[in-house]
PDB file of C-alpha atoms in Angstrom:
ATOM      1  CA  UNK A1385      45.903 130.753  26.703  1.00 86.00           C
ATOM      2  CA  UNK A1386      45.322 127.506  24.485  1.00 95.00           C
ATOM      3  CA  UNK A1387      44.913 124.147  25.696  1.00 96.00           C
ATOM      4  CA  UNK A1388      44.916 121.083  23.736  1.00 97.00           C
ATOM      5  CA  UNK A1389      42.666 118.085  23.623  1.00 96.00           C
ATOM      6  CA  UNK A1390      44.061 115.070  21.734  1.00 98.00           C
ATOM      7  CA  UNK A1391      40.436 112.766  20.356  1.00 97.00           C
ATOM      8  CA  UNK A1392      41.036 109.434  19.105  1.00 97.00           C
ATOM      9  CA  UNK A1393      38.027 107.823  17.026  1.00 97.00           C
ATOM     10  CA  UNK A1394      38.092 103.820  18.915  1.00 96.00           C
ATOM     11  CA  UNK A1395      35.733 102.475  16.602  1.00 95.00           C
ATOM     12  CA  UNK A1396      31.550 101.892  17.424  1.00 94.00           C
ATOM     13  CA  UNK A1397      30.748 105.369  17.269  1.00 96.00           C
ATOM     14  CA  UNK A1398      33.177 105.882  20.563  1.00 96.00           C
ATOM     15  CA  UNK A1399      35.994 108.445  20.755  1.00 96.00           C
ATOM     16  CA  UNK A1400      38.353 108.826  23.939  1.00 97.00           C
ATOM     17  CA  UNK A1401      39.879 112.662  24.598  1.00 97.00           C
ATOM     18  CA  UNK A1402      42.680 113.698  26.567  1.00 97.00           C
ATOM     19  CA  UNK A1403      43.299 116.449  28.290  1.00 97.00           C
ATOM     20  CA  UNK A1404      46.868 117.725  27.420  1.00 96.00           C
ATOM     21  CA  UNK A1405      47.794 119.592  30.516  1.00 96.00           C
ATOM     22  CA  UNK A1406      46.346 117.015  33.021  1.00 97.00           C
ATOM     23  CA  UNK A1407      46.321 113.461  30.636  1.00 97.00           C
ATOM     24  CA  UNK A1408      42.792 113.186  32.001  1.00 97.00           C
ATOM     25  CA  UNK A1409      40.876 110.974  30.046  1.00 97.00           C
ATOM     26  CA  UNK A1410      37.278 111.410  28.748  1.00 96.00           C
ATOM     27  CA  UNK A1411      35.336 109.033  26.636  1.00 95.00           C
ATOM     28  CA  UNK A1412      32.000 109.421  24.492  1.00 96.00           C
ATOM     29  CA  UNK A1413      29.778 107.846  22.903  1.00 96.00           C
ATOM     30  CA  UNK A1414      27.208 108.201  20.038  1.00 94.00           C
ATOM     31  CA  UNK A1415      23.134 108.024  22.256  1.00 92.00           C
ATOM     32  CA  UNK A1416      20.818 105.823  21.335  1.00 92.00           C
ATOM     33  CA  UNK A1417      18.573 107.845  19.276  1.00 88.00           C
ATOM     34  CA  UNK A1418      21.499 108.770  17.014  1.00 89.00           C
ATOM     35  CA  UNK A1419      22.926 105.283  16.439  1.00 92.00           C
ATOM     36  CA  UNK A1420      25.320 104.609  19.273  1.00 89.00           C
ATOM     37  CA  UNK A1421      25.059 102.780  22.408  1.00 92.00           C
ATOM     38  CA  UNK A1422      24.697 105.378  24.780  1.00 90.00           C
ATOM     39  CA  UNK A1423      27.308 104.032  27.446  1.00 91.00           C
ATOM     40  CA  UNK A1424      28.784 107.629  27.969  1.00 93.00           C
ATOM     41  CA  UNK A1425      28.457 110.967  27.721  1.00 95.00           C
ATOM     42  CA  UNK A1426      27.727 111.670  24.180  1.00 95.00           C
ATOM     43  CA  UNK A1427      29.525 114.808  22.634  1.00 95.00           C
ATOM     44  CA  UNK A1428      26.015 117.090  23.409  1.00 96.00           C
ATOM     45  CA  UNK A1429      26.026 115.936  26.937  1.00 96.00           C
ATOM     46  CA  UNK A1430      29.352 117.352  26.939  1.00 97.00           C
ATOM     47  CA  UNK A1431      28.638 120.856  26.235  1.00 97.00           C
ATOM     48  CA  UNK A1432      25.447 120.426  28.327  1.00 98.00           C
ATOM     49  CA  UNK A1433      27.878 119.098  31.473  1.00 97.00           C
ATOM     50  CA  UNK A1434      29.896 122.286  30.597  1.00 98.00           C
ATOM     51  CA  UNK A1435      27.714 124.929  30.597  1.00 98.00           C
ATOM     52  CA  UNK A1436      26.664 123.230  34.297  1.00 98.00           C
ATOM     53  CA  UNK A1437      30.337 122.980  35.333  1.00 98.00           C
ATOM     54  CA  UNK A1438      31.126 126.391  34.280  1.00 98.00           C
ATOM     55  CA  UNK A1439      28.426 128.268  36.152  1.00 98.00           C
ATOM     56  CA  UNK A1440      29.351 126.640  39.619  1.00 98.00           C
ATOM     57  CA  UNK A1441      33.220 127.017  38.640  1.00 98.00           C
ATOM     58  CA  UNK A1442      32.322 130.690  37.946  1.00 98.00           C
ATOM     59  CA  UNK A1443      29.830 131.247  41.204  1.00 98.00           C
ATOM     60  CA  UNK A1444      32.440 129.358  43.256  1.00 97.00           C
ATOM     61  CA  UNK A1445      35.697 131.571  42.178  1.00 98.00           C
ATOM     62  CA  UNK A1446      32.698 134.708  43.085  1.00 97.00           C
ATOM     63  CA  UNK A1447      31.968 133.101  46.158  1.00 97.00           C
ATOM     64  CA  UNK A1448      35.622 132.715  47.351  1.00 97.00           C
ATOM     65  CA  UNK A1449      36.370 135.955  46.422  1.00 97.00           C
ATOM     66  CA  UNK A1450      34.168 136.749  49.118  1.00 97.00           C
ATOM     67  CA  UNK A1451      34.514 134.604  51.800  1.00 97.00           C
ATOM     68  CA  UNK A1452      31.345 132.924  51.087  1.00 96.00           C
ATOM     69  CA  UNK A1453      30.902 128.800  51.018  1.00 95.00           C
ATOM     70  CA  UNK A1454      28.785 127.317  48.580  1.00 96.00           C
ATOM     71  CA  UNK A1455      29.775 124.062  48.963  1.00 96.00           C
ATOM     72  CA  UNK A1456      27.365 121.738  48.029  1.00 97.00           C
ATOM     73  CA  UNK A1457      26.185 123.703  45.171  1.00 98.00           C
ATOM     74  CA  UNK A1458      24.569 121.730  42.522  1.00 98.00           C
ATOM     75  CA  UNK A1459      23.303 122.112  38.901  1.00 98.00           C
ATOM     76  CA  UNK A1460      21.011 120.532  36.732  1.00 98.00           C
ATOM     77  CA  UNK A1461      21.018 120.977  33.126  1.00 98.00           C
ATOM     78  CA  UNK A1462      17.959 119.051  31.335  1.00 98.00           C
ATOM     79  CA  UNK A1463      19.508 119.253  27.502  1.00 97.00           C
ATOM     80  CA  UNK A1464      16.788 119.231  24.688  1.00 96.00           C
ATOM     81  CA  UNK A1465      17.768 118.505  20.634  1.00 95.00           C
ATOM     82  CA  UNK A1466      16.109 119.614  17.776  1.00 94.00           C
ATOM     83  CA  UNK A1467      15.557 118.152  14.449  1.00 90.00           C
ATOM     84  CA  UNK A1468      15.043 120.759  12.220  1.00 87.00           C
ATOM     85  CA  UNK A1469      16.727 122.020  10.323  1.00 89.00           C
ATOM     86  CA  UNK A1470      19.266 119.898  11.258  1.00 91.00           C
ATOM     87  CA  UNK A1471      19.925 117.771  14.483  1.00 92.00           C
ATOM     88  CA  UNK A1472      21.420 120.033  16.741  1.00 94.00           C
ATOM     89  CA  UNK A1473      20.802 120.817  21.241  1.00 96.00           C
ATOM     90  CA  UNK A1474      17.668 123.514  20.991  1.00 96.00           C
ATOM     91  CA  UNK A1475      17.519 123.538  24.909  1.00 98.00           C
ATOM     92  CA  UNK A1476      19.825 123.620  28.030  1.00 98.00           C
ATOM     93  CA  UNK A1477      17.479 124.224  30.738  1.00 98.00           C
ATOM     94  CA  UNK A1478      19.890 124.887  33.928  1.00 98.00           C
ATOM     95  CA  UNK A1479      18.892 124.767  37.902  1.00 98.00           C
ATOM     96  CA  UNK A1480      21.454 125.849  39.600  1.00 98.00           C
ATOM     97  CA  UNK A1481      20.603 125.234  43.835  1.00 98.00           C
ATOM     98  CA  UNK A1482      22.985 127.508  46.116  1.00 98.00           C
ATOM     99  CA  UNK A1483      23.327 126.270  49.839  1.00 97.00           C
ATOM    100  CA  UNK A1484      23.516 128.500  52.142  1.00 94.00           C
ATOM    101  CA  UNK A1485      21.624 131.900  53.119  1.00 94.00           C
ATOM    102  CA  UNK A1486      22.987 135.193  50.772  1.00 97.00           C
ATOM    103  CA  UNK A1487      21.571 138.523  50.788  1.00 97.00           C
ATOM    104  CA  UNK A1488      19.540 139.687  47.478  1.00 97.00           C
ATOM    105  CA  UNK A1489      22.444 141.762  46.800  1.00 97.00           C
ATOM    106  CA  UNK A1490      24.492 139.006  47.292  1.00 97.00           C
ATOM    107  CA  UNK A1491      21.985 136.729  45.232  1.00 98.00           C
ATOM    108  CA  UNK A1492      22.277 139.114  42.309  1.00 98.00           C
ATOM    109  CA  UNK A1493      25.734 139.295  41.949  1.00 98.00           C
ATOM    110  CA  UNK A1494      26.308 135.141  42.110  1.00 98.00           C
ATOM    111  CA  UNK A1495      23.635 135.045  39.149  1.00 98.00           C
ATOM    112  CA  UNK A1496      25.320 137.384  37.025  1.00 98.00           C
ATOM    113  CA  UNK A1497      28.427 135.872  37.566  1.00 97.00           C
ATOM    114  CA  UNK A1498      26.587 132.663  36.162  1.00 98.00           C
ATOM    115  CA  UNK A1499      24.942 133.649  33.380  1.00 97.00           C
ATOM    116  CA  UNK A1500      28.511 135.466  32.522  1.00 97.00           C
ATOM    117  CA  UNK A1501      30.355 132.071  32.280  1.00 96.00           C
ATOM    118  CA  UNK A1502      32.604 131.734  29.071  1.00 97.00           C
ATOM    119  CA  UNK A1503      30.448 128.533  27.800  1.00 98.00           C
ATOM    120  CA  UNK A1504      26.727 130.465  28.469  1.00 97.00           C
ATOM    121  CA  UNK A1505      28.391 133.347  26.557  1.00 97.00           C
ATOM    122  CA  UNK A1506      29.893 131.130  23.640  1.00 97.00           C
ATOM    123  CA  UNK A1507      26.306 129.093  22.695  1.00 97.00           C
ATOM    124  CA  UNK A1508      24.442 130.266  19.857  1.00 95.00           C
ATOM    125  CA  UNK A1509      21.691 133.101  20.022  1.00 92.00           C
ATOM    126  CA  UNK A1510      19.308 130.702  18.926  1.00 91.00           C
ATOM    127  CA  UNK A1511      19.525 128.038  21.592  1.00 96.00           C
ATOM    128  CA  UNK A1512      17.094 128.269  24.399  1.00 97.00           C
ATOM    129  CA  UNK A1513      19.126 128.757  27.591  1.00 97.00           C
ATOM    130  CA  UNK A1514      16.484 129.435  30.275  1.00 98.00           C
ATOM    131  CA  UNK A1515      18.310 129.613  33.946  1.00 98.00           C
ATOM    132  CA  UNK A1516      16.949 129.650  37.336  1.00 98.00           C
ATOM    133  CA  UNK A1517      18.309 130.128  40.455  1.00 98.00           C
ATOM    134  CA  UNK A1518      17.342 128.406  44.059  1.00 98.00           C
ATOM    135  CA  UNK A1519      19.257 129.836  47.177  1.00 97.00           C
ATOM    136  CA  UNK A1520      19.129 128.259  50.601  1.00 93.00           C
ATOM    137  CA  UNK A1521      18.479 124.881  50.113  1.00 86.00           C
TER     138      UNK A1521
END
């Protein structure tokens, strides 16, 4: 399955992306420390928002699969860049809090399912990608 995404550079370090099957729109722009104006999501925060939107996606489909609600469900992904060698995200530190009371069995297999997500398993081998997990709150 491919999927397109059509990026137009606006000018000012901005680009706008659309989403081919859906025409949703997404804009960016460059952060602060790197020369932009940090009024959106620059294109780091993206992959940090995805590795967080992919781990619930992938604990929810789990979860339904089961008859389980884990609605509510929240992550938090604190990214960290590096400078050296070259500028690049070193860090996505992920929290992922799970509503809701689950067995340890049931625990397990909603973490796996996590840390299986197509983005965790796509980033580099070098990037630190420490997880943790909080159920029932």
């Amino acid at each position: 399955m491919t999927v397109e995404i059509t990026i137009t550079y606006e000018g000012n370090l901005r680009c706008k992306s659309v989403h081919g099957p859906s025409d949703s729109e997404i804009s960016t722009d460059a952060p602060v420390d790197n020369q932009g104006k940090g009024e959106s999501f620059s294109p780091t925060d993206l992959v940090a928002t995805a590795l967080g939107t992919c781990m619930l996606t992938i604990i929810g489909i789990v979860a339904e699969s089961h008859g389980w609600s884990i609605e509510g469900a929240r992550a938090r992904v604190e990214k960290g860049m590096v400078a050296d060698p070259v500028r690049r995200i070193g860090r996505l530190e992920v929290v992922i809090s799970v509503p809701g009371e689950f067995s340890k069995e049931e625990q397990q297999m909603l973490e796996k399912a996590a840390l299986a997500c197509p983005v965790h398993k796509s980033l580099p081998a070098e990037m630190s990608l420490p997880v943790r997990f909080e159920f029932g709150v």
